[in-house]
mmCIF file of C-alpha atoms and ligand atoms in Angstrom:
data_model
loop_
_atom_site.group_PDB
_atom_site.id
_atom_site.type_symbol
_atom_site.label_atom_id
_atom_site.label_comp_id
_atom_site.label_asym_id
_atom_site.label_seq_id
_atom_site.Cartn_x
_atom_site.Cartn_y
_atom_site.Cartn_z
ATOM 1 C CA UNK M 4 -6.916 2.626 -12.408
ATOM 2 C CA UNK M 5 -9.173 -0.004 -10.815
ATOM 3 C CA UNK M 6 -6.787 -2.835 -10.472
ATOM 4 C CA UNK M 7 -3.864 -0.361 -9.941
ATOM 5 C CA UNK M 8 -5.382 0.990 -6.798
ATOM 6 C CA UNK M 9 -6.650 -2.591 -5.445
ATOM 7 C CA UNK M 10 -6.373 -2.599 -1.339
ATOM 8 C CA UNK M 11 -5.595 -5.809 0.062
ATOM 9 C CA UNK M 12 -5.920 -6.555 3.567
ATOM 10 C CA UNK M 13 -2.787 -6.340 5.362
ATOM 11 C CA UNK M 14 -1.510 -3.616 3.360
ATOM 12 C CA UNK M 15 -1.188 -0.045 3.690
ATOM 13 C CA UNK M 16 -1.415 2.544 0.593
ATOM 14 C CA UNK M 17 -0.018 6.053 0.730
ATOM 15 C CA UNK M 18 -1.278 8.963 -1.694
ATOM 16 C CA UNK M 19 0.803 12.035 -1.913
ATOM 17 C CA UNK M 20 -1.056 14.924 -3.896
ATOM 18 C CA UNK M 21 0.052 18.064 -5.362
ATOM 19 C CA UNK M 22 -3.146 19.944 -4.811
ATOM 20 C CA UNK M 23 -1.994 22.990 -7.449
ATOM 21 C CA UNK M 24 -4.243 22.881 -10.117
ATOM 22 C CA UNK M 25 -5.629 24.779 -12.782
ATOM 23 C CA UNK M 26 -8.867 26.415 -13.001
ATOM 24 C CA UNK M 27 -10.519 23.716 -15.071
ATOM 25 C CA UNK M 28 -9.275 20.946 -12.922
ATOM 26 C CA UNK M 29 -10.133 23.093 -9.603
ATOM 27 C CA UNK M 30 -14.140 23.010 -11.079
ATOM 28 C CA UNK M 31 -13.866 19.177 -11.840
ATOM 29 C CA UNK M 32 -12.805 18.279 -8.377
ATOM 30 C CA UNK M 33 -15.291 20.755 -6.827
ATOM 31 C CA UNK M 34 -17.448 19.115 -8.903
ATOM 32 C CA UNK M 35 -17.498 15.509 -6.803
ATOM 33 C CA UNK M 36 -17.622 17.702 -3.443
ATOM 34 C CA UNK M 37 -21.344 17.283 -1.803
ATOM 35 C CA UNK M 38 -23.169 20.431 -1.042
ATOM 36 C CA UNK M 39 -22.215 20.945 2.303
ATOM 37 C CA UNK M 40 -18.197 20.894 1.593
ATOM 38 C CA UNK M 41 -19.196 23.463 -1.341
ATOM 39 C CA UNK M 42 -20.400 25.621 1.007
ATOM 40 C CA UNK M 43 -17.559 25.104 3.505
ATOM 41 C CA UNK M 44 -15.170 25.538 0.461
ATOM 42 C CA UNK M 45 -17.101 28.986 -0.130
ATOM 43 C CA UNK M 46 -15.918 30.164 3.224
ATOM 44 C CA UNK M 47 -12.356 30.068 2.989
ATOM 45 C CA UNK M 48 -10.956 33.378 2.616
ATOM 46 C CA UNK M 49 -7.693 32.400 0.768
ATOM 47 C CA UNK M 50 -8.067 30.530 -2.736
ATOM 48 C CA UNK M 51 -4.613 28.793 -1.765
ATOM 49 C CA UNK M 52 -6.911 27.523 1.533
ATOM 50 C CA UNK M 53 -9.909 26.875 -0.875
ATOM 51 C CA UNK M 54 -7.976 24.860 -3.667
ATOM 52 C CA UNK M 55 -6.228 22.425 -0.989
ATOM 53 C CA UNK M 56 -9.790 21.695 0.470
ATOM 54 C CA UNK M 57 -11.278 21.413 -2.729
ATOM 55 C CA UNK M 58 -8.697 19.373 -4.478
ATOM 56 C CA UNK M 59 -7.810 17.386 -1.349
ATOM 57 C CA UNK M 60 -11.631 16.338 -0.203
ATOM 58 C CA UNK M 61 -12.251 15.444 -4.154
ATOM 59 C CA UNK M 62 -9.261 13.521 -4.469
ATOM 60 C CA UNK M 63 -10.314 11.454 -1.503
ATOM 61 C CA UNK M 64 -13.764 11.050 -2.958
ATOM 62 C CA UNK M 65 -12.787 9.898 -6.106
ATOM 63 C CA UNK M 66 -9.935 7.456 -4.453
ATOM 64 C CA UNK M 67 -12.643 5.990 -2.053
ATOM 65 C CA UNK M 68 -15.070 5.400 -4.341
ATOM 66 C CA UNK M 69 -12.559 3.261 -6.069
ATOM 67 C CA UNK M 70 -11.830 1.428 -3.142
ATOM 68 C CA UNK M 71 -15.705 1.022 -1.737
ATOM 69 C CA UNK M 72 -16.733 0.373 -5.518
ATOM 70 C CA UNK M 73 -18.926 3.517 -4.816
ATOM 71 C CA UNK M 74 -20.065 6.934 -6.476
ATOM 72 C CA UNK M 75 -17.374 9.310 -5.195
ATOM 73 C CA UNK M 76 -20.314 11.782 -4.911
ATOM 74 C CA UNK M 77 -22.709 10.136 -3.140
ATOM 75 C CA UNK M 78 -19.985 9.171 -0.253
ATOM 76 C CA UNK M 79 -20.899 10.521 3.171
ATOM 77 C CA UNK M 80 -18.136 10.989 6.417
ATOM 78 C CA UNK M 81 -18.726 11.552 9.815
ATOM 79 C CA UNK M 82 -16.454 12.557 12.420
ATOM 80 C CA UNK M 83 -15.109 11.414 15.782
ATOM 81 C CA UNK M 84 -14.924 13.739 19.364
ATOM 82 C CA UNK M 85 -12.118 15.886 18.077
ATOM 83 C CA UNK M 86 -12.634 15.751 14.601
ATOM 84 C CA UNK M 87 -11.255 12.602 12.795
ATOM 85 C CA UNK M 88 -13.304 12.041 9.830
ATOM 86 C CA UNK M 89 -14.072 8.495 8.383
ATOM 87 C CA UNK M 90 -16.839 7.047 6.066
ATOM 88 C CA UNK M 91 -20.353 7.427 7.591
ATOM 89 C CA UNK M 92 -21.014 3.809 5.791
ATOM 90 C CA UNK M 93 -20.449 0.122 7.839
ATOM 91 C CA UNK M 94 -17.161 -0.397 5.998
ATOM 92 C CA UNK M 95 -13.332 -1.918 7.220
ATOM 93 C CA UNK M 96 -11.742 0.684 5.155
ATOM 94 C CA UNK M 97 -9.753 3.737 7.274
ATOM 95 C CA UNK M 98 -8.081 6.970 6.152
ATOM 96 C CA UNK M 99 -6.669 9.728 7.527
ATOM 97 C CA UNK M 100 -5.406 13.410 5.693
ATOM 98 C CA UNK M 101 -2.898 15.715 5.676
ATOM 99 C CA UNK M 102 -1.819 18.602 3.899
ATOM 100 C CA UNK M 103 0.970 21.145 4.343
ATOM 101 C CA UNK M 104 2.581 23.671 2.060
ATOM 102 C CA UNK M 105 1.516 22.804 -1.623
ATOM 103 C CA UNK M 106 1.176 19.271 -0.888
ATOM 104 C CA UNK M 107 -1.354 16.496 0.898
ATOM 105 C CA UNK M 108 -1.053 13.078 2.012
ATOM 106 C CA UNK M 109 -3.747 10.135 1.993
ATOM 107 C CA UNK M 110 -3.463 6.894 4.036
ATOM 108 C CA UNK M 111 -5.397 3.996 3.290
ATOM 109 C CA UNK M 112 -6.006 0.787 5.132
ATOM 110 C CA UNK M 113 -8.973 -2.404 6.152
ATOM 111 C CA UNK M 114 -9.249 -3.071 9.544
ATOM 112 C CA UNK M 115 -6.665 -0.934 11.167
ATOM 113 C CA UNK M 116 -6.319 2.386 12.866
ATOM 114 C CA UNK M 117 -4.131 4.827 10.792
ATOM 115 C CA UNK M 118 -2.773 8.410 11.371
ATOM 116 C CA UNK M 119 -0.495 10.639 8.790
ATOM 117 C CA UNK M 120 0.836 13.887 9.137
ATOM 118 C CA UNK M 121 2.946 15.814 6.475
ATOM 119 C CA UNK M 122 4.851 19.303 7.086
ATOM 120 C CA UNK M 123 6.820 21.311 5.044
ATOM 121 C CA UNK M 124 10.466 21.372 5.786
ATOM 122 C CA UNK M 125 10.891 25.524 7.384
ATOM 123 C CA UNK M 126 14.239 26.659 8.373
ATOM 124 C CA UNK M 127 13.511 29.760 9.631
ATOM 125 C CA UNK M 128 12.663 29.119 13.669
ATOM 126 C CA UNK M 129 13.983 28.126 16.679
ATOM 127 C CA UNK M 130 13.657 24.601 17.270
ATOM 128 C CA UNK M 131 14.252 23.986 20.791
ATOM 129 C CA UNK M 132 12.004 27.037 21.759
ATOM 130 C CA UNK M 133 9.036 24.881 19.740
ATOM 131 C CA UNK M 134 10.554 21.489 20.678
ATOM 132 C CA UNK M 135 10.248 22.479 24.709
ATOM 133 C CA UNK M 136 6.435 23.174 24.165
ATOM 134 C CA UNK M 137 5.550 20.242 21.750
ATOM 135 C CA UNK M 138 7.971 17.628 22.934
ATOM 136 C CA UNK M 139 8.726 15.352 25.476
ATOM 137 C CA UNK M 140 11.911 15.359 27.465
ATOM 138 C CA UNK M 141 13.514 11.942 26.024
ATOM 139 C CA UNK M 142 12.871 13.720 22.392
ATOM 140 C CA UNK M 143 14.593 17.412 23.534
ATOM 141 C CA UNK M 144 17.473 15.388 24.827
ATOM 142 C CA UNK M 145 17.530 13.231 21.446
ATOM 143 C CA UNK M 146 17.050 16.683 19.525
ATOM 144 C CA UNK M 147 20.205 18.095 21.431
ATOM 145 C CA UNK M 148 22.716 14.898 20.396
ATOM 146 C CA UNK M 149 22.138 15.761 16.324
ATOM 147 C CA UNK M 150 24.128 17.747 14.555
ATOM 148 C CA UNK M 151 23.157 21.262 14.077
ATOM 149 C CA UNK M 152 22.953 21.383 9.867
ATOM 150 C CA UNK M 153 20.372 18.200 10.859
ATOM 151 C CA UNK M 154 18.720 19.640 13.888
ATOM 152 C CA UNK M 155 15.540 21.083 11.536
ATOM 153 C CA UNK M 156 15.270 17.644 9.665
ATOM 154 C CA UNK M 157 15.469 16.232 13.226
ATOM 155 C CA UNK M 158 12.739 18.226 14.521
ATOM 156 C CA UNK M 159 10.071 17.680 11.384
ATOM 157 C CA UNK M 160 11.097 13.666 11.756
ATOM 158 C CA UNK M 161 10.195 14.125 15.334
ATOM 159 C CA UNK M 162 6.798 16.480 15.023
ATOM 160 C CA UNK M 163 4.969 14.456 11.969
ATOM 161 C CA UNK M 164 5.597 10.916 14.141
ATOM 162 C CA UNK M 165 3.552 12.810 17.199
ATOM 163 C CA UNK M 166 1.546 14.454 14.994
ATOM 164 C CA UNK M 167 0.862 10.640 13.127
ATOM 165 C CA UNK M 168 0.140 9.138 16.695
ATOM 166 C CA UNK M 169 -1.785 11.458 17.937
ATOM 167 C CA UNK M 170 -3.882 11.530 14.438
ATOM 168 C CA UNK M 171 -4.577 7.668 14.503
ATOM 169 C CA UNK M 172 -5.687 8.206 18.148
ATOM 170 C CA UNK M 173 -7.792 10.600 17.078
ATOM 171 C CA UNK M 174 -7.598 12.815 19.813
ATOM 172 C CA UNK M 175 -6.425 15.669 18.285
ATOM 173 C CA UNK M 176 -4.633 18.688 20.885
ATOM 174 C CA UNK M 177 -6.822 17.107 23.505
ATOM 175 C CA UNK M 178 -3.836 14.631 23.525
ATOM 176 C CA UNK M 179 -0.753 14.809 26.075
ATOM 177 C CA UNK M 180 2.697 15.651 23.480
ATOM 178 C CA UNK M 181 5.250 14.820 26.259
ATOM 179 C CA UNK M 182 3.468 11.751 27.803
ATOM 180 C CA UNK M 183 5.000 9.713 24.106
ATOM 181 C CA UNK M 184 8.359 9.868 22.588
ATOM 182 C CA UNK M 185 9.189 9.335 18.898
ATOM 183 C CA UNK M 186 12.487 8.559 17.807
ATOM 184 C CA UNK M 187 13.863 11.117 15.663
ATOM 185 C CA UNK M 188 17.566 10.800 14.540
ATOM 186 C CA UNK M 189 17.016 8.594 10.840
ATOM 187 C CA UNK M 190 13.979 8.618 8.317
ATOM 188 C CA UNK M 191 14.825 5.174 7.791
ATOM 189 C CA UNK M 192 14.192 4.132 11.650
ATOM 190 C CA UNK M 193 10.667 5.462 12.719
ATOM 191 C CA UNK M 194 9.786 4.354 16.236
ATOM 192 C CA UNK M 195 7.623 4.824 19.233
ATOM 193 C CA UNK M 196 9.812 4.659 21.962
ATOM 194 C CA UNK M 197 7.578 5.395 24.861
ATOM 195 C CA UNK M 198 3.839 5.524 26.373
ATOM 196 C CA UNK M 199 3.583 6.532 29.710
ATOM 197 C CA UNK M 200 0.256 5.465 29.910
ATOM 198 C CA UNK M 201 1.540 1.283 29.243
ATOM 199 C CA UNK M 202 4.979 0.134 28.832
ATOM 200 C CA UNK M 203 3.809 -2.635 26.177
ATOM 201 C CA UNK M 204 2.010 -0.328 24.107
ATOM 202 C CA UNK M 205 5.068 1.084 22.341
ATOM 203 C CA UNK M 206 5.141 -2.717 20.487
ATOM 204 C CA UNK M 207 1.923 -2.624 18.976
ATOM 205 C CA UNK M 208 2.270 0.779 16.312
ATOM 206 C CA UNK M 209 3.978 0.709 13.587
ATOM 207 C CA UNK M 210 5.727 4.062 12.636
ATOM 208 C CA UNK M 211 7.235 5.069 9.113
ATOM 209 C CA UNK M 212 8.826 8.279 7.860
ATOM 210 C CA UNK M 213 8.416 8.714 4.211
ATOM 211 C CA UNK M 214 9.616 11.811 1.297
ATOM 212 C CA UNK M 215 6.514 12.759 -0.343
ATOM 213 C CA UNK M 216 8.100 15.657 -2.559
ATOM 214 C CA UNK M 217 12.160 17.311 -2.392
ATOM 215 C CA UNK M 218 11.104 19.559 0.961
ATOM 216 C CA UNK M 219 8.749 17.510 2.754
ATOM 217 C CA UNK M 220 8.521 14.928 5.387
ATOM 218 C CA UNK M 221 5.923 12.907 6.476
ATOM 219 C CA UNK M 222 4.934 9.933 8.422
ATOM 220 C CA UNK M 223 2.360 7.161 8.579
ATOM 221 C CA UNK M 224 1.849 5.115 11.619
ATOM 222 C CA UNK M 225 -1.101 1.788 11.934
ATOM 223 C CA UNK M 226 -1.717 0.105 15.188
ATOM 224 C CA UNK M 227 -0.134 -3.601 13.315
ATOM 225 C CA UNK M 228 2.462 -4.392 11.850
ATOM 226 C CA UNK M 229 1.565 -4.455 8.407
ATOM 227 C CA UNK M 230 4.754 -4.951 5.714
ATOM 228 C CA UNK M 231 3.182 -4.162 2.659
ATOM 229 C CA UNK M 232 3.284 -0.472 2.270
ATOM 230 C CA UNK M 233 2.873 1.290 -1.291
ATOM 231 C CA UNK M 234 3.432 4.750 -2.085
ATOM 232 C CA UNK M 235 1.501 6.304 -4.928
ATOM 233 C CA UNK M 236 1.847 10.043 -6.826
ATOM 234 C CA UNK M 237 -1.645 11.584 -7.691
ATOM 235 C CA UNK M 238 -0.317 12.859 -10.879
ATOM 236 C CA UNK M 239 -3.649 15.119 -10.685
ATOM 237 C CA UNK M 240 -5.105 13.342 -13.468
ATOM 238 C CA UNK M 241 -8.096 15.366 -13.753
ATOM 239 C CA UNK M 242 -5.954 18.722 -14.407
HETATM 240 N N1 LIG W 9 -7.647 13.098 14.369
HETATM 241 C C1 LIG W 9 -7.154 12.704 13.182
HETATM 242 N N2 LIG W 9 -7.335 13.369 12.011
HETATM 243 C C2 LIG W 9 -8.044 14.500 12.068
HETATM 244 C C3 LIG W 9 -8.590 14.992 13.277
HETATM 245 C C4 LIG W 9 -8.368 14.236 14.451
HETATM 246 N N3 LIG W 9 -8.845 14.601 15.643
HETATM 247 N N4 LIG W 9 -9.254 16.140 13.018
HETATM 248 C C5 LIG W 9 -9.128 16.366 11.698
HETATM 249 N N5 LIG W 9 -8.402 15.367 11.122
HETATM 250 C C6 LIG W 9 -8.015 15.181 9.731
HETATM 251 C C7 LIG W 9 -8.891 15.933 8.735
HETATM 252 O O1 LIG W 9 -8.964 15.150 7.561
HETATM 253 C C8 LIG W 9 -8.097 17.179 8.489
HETATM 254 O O2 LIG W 9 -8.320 17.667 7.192
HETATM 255 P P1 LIG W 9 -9.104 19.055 6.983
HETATM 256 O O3 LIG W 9 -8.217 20.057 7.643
HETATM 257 O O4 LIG W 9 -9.165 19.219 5.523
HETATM 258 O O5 LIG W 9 -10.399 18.864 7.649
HETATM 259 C C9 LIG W 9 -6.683 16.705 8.590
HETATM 260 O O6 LIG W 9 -6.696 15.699 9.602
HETATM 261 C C10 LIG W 9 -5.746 17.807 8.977
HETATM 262 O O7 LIG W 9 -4.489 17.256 9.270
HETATM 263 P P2 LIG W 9 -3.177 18.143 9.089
HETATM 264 O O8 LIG W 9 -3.146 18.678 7.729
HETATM 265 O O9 LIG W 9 -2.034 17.331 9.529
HETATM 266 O O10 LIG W 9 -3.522 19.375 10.036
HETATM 267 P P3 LIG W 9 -2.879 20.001 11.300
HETATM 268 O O11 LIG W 9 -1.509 19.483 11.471
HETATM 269 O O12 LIG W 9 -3.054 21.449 11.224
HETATM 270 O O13 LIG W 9 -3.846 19.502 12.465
HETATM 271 C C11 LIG W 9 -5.158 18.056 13.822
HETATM 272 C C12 LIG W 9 -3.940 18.192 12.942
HETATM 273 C C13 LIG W 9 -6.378 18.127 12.939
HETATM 274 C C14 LIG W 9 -5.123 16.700 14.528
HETATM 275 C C15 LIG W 9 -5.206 19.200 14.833
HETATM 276 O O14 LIG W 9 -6.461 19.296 15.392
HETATM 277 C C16 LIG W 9 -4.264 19.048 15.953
HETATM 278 O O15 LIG W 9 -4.636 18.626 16.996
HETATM 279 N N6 LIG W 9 -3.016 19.353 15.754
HETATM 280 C C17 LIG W 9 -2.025 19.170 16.758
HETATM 281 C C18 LIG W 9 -0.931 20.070 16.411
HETATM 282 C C19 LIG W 9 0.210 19.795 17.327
HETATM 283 O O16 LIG W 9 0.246 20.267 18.431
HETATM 284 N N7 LIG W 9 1.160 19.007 16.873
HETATM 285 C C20 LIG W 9 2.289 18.715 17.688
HETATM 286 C C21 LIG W 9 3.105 17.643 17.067
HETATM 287 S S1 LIG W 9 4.555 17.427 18.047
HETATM 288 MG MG1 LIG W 10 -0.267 18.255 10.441
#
């Protein structure tokens, strides 16, 4: 597992996680969690809440202390103004989370800033209603030129690339939606098209939409360009 997880520099690795599990594989990864996410995982009210916390926060224990050659158990986070957790520990390496439905998402990279969002593809709303709270007006008028069978792929596309950028900034809902567009009408083509804030800064991210599981989307976006990205499955290998 060592040398099949190695993170070079320069490259960016992607961890999608089915975080259903059985009993016996639920106690192993609660198992790596450190007392205070025990008790936090105690809290939730749901077990479906408890079991993607759980799972989740030991998966990125155990894949961290791969990568920092450390005891999953004994690794420590902190967290920024609104929330963005990273490694307590002087280190290079980044990551950001995100979970949705019955899956998460874990990005990895050294030296860069990184944000991911996943979301479960839903059918059952009205786009434009969300769309004209969330969005900004280049992205409603985008959302408007797609075909209607595509609109709801359209708007997920759209949402996790915000959702991505605003995760990498960190700044959580603190952060203006419609002062940033996305563009939204191909998985293939992930862009940030605008920053009112400076022209140039649009050239500096790099944005990717990726398929994590048959009903999902999800993007990744790092403040490089960085060409080597690699996609791996957390075939829950401890149950
Ligand atoms: N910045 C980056 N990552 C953060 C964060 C922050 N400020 N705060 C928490 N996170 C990380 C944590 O690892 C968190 O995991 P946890 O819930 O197990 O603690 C994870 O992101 C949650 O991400 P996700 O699963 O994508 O949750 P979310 O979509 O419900 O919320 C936040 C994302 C955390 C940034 C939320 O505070 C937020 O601001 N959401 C904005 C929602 C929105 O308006 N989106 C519009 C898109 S158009
Ligand atoms: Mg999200």
């Amino acid at each position: 597992m060592k040398t099949l997880i190695e993170l070079k520099p320069n490259t960016i690795h992607i961890w999608s996680i089915n975080f259903v599990v059985n009993d016996d594989g639920y106690q192993r990864y609660f198992s790596f969690l450190s007392e205070d996410e025990k008790e936090r995982a105690s809290r939730f009210k749901f077990y479906k809440d408890r079991r993607c916390y759980v799972v989740v926060k030991g998966v990125l224990r155990l894949l961290s202390g791969v990568y920092l050659n450390k005891d999953p158990k004994k690794i420590e986070f902190n967290y920024g103004k609104y929330g963005k957790p990273k490694f307590r520990h002087k280190t290079n390496l980044n990551f950001n989370v995100s979970h949705s439905g019955d899956m998460a998402i874990i990005g990895f990279v050294y030296d860069h800033t990184i944000g991911i969002d996943i979301e479960k593809i839903k059918d059952d709303f009205d786009t434009f209603e969300i769309a004209s709270n969330f969005f900004s007006k280049v992205e409603i008028t985008a959302l408007k030129k797609i075909p209607k069978p595509e609109q709801y792929r359209a708007f997920y596309r759209c949402w996790t690339r915000k959702e991505a950028f605003i995760k990498a900034k960190g700044s959580g809902l603190s952060f203006p939606l419609d002062e940033f567009a996305v563009s939204l009408d191909s998985d293939l083509d992930a862009n940030v098209l605008w920053t009112k804030w400076n022209t140039a800064e649009k050239h500096q991210w790099q944005l990717t939409s990726f398929v994590p599981s048959k009903g999902y989307i999800a993007a990744h976006i790092v403040d490089t360009k960085i060409e080597n990205i690699q996609y791996f499955n957390w075939a829950n290998q401890l149950g």
